[in-house]
PDB file of C-alpha atoms in Angstrom:
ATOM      1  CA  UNK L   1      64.930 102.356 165.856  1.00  0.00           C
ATOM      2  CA  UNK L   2      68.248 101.266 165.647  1.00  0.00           C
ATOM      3  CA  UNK L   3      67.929  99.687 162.111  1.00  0.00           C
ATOM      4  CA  UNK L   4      66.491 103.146 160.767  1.00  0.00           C
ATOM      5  CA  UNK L   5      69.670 105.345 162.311  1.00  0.00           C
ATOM      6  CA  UNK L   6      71.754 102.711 160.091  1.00  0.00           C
ATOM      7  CA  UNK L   7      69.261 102.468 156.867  1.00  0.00           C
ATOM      8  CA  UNK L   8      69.566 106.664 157.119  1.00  0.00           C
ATOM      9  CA  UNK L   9      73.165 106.603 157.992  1.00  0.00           C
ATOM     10  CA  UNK L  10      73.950 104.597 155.263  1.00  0.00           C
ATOM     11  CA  UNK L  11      71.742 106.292 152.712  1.00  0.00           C
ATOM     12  CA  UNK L  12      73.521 109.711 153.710  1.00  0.00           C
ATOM     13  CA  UNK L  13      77.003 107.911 153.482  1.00  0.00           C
ATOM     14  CA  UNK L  14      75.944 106.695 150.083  1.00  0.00           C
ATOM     15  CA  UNK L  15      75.378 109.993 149.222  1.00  0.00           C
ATOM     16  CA  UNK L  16      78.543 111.524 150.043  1.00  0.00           C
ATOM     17  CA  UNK L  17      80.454 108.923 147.925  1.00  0.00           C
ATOM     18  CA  UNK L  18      78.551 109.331 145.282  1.00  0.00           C
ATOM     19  CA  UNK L  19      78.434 112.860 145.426  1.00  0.00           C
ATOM     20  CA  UNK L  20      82.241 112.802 145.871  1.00  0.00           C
ATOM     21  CA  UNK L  21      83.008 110.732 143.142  1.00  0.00           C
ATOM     22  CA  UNK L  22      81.216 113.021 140.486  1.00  0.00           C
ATOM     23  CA  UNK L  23      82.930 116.046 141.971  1.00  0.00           C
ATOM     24  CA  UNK L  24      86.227 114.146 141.092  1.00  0.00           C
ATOM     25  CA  UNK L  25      85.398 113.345 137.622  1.00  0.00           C
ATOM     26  CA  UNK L  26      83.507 116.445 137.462  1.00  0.00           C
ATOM     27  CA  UNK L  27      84.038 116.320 133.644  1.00  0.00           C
ATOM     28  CA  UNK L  28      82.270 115.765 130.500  1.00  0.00           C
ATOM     29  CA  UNK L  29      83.750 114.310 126.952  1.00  0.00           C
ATOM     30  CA  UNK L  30      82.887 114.180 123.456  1.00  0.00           C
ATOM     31  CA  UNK L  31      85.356 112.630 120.850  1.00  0.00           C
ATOM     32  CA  UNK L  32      85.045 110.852 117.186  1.00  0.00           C
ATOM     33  CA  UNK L  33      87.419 109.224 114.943  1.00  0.00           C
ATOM     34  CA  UNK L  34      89.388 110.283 111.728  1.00  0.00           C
ATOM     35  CA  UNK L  35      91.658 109.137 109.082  1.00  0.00           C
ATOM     36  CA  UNK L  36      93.113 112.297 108.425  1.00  0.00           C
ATOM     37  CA  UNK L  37      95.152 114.708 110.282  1.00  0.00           C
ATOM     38  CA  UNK L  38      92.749 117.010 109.236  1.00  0.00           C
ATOM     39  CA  UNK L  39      90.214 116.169 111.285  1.00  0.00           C
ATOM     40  CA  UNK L  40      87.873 117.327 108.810  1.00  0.00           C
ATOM     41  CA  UNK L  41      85.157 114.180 108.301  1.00  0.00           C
ATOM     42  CA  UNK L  42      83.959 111.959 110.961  1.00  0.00           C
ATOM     43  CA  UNK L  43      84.493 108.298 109.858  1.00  0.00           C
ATOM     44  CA  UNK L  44      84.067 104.827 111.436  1.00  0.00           C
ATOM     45  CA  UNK L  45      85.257 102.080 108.513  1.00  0.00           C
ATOM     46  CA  UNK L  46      89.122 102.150 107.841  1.00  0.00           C
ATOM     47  CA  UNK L  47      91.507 100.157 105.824  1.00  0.00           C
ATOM     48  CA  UNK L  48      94.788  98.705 107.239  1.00  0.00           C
ATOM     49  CA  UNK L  49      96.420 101.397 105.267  1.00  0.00           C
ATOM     50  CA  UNK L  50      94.851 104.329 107.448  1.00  0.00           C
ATOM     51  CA  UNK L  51      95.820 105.907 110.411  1.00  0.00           C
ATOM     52  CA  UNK L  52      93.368 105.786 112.888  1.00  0.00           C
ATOM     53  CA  UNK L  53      93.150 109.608 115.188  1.00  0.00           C
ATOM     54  CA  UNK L  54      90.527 109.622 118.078  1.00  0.00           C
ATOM     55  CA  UNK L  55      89.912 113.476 119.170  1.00  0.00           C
ATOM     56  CA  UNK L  56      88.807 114.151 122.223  1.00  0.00           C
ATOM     57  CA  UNK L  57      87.059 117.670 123.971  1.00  0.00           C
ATOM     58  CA  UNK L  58      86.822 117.621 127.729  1.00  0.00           C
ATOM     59  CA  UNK L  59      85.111 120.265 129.518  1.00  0.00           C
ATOM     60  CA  UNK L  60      84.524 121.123 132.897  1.00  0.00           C
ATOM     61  CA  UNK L  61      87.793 119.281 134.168  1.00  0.00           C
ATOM     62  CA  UNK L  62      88.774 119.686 138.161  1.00  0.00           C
ATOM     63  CA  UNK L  63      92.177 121.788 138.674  1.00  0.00           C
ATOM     64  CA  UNK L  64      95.010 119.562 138.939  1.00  0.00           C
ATOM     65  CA  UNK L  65      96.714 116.553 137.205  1.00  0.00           C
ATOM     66  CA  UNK L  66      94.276 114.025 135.519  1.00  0.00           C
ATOM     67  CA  UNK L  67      95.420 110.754 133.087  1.00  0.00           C
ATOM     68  CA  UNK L  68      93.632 110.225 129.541  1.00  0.00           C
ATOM     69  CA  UNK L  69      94.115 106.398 128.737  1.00  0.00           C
ATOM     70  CA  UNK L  70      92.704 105.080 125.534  1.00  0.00           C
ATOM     71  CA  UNK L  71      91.948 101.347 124.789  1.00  0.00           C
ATOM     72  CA  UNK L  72      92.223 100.036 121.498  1.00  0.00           C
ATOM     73  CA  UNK L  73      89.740  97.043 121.381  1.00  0.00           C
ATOM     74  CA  UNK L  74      89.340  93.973 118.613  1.00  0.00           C
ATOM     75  CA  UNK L  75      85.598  93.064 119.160  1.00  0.00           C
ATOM     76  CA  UNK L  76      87.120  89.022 119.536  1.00  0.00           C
ATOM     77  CA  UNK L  77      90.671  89.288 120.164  1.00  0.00           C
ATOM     78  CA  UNK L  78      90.633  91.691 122.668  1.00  0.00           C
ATOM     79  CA  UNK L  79      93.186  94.682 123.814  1.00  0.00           C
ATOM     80  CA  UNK L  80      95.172  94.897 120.869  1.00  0.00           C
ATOM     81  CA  UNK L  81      96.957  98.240 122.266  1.00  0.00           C
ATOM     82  CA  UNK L  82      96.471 101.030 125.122  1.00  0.00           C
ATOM     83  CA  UNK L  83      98.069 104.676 125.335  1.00  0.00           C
ATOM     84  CA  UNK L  84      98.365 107.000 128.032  1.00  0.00           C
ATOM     85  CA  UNK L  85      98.785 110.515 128.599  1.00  0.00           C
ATOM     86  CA  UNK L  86      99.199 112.919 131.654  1.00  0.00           C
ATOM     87  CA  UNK L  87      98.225 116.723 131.909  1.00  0.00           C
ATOM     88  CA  UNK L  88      97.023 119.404 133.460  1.00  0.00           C
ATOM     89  CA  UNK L  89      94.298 121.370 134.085  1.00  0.00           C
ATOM     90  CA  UNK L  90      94.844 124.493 136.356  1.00  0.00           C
ATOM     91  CA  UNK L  91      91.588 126.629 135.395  1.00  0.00           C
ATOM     92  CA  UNK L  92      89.298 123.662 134.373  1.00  0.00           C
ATOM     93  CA  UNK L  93      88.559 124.819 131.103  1.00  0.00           C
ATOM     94  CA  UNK L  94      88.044 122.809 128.113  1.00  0.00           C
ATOM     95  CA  UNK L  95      90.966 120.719 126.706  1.00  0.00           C
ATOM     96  CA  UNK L  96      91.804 118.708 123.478  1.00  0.00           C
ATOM     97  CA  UNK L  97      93.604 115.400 123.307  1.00  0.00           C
ATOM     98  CA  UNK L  98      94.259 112.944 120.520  1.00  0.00           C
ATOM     99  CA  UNK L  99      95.471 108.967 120.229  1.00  0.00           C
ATOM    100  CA  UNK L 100      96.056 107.519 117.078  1.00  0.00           C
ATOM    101  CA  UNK L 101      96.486 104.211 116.266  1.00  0.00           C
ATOM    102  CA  UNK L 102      98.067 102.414 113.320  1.00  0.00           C
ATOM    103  CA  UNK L 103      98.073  98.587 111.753  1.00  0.00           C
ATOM    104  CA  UNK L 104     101.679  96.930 112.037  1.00  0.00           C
ATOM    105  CA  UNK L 105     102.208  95.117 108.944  1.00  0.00           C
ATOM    106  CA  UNK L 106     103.620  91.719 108.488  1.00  0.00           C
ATOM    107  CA  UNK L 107     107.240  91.216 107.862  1.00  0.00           C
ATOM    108  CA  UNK L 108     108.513  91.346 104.200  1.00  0.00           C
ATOM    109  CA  UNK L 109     109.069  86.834 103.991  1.00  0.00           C
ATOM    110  CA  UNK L 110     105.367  86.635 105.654  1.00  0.00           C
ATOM    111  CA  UNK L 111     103.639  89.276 103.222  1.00  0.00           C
ATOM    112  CA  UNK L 112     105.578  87.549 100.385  1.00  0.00           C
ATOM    113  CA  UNK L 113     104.382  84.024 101.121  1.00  0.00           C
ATOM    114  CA  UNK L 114     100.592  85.023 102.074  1.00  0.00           C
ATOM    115  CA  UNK L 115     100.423  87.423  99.602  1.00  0.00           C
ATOM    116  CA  UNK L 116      98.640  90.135 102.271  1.00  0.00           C
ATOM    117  CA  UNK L 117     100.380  92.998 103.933  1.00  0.00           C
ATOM    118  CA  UNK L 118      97.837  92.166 106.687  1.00  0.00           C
ATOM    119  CA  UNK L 119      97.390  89.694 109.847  1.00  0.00           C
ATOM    120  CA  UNK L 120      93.121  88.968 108.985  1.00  0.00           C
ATOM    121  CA  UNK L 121      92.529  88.328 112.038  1.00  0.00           C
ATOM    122  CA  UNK L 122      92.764  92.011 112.500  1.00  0.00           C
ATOM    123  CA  UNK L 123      90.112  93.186 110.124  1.00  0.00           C
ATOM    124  CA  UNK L 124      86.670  93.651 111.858  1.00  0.00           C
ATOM    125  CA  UNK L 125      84.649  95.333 114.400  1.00  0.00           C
ATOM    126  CA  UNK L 126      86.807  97.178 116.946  1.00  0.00           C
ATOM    127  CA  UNK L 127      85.901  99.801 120.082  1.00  0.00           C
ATOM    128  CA  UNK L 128      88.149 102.732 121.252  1.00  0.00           C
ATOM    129  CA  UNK L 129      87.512 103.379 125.227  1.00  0.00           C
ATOM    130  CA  UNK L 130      88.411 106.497 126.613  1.00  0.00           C
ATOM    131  CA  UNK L 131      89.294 106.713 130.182  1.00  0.00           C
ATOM    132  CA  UNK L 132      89.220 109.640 132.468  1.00  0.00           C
ATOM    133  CA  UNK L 133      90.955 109.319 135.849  1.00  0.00           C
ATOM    134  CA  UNK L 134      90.233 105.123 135.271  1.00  0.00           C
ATOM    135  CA  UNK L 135      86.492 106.864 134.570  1.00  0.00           C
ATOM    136  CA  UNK L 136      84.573 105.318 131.060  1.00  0.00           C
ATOM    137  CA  UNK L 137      84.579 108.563 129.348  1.00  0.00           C
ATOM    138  CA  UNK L 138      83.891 107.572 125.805  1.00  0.00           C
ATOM    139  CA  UNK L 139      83.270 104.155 123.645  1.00  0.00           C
ATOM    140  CA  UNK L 140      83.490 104.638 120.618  1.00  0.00           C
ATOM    141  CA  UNK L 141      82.850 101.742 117.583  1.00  0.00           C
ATOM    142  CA  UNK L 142      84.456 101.405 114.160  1.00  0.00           C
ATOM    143  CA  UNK L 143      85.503  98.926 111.743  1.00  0.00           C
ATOM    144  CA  UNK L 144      89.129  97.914 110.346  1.00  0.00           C
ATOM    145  CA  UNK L 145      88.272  95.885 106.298  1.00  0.00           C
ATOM    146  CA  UNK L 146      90.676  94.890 104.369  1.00  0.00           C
ATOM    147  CA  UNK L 147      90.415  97.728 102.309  1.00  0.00           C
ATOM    148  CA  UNK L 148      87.958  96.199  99.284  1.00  0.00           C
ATOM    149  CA  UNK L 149      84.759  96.879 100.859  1.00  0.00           C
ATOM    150  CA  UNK L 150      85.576 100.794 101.013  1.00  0.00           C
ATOM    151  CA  UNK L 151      84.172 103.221  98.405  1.00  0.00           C
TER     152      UNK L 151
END
């Protein structure tokens, strides 16, 4: 008897947290990636040259102050860069957010010797994670070539 009152007790306390933790979050995002300020075309393959924007929608956000992080990923080398921003919400409408990202090139002695404006080891696969309250939000894929392979 006394192994069902804590089976039940811990089912219902189960419950609560996760019930709790969805109220917190409580939110849903979309986002995609662009090269141009515009936001006008949805696009996943860049060259070093481009800007990278991610735009985010969030919608049914909890009143109060919530953090946005974005995580810029290399598929091999890892976190290459992360950005933060805080806001917000009083009525728990729908809000915008963007990150951008951009290539650093190499100094002018290294792009003169290697003839590349380009570390390689930065052209690939990447991921951009969006983050919600330290919440997965949003992964989203694209890929950084060194600016031949794109039409």
């Amino acid at each position: 008897m006394l192994c069902r009152r804590s089976a039940a007790g811990g089912l219902v306390l189960l419950g609560l947290v996760l019930g709790l933790s969805s109220l917190v979050l409580g939110a849903s995002c979309t986002g995609a990636t662009y090269k141009s300020p515009a936001f006008d075309q949805e696009v996943t393959e860049f060259s070093p040259f481009d800007s990278i924007y991610l735009i985010l929608d969030c919608s049914g956000l909890t009143p109060g102050e919530h953090t946005m992080h974005a995580n810029w990923l290399h598929n091999t080398r890892g976190m290459i860069r992360s950005d933060s921003h805080t806001f917000t919400s009083e009525d728990g409408n729908k809000r915008g957010l963007y990150f951008w990202f951009k290539l650093s090139k190499k100094g002018p002695v290294a792009s003169l010797l290697s003839n590349q404006d380009f570390h390689e080891e930065n052209f690939g696969d990447w991921t951009v994670e969006a983050y919600l309250n330290d919440e997965l939000v949003l992964s989203r894929p694209f890929v950084l070539t060194d600016g031949s392979q794109l039409k």
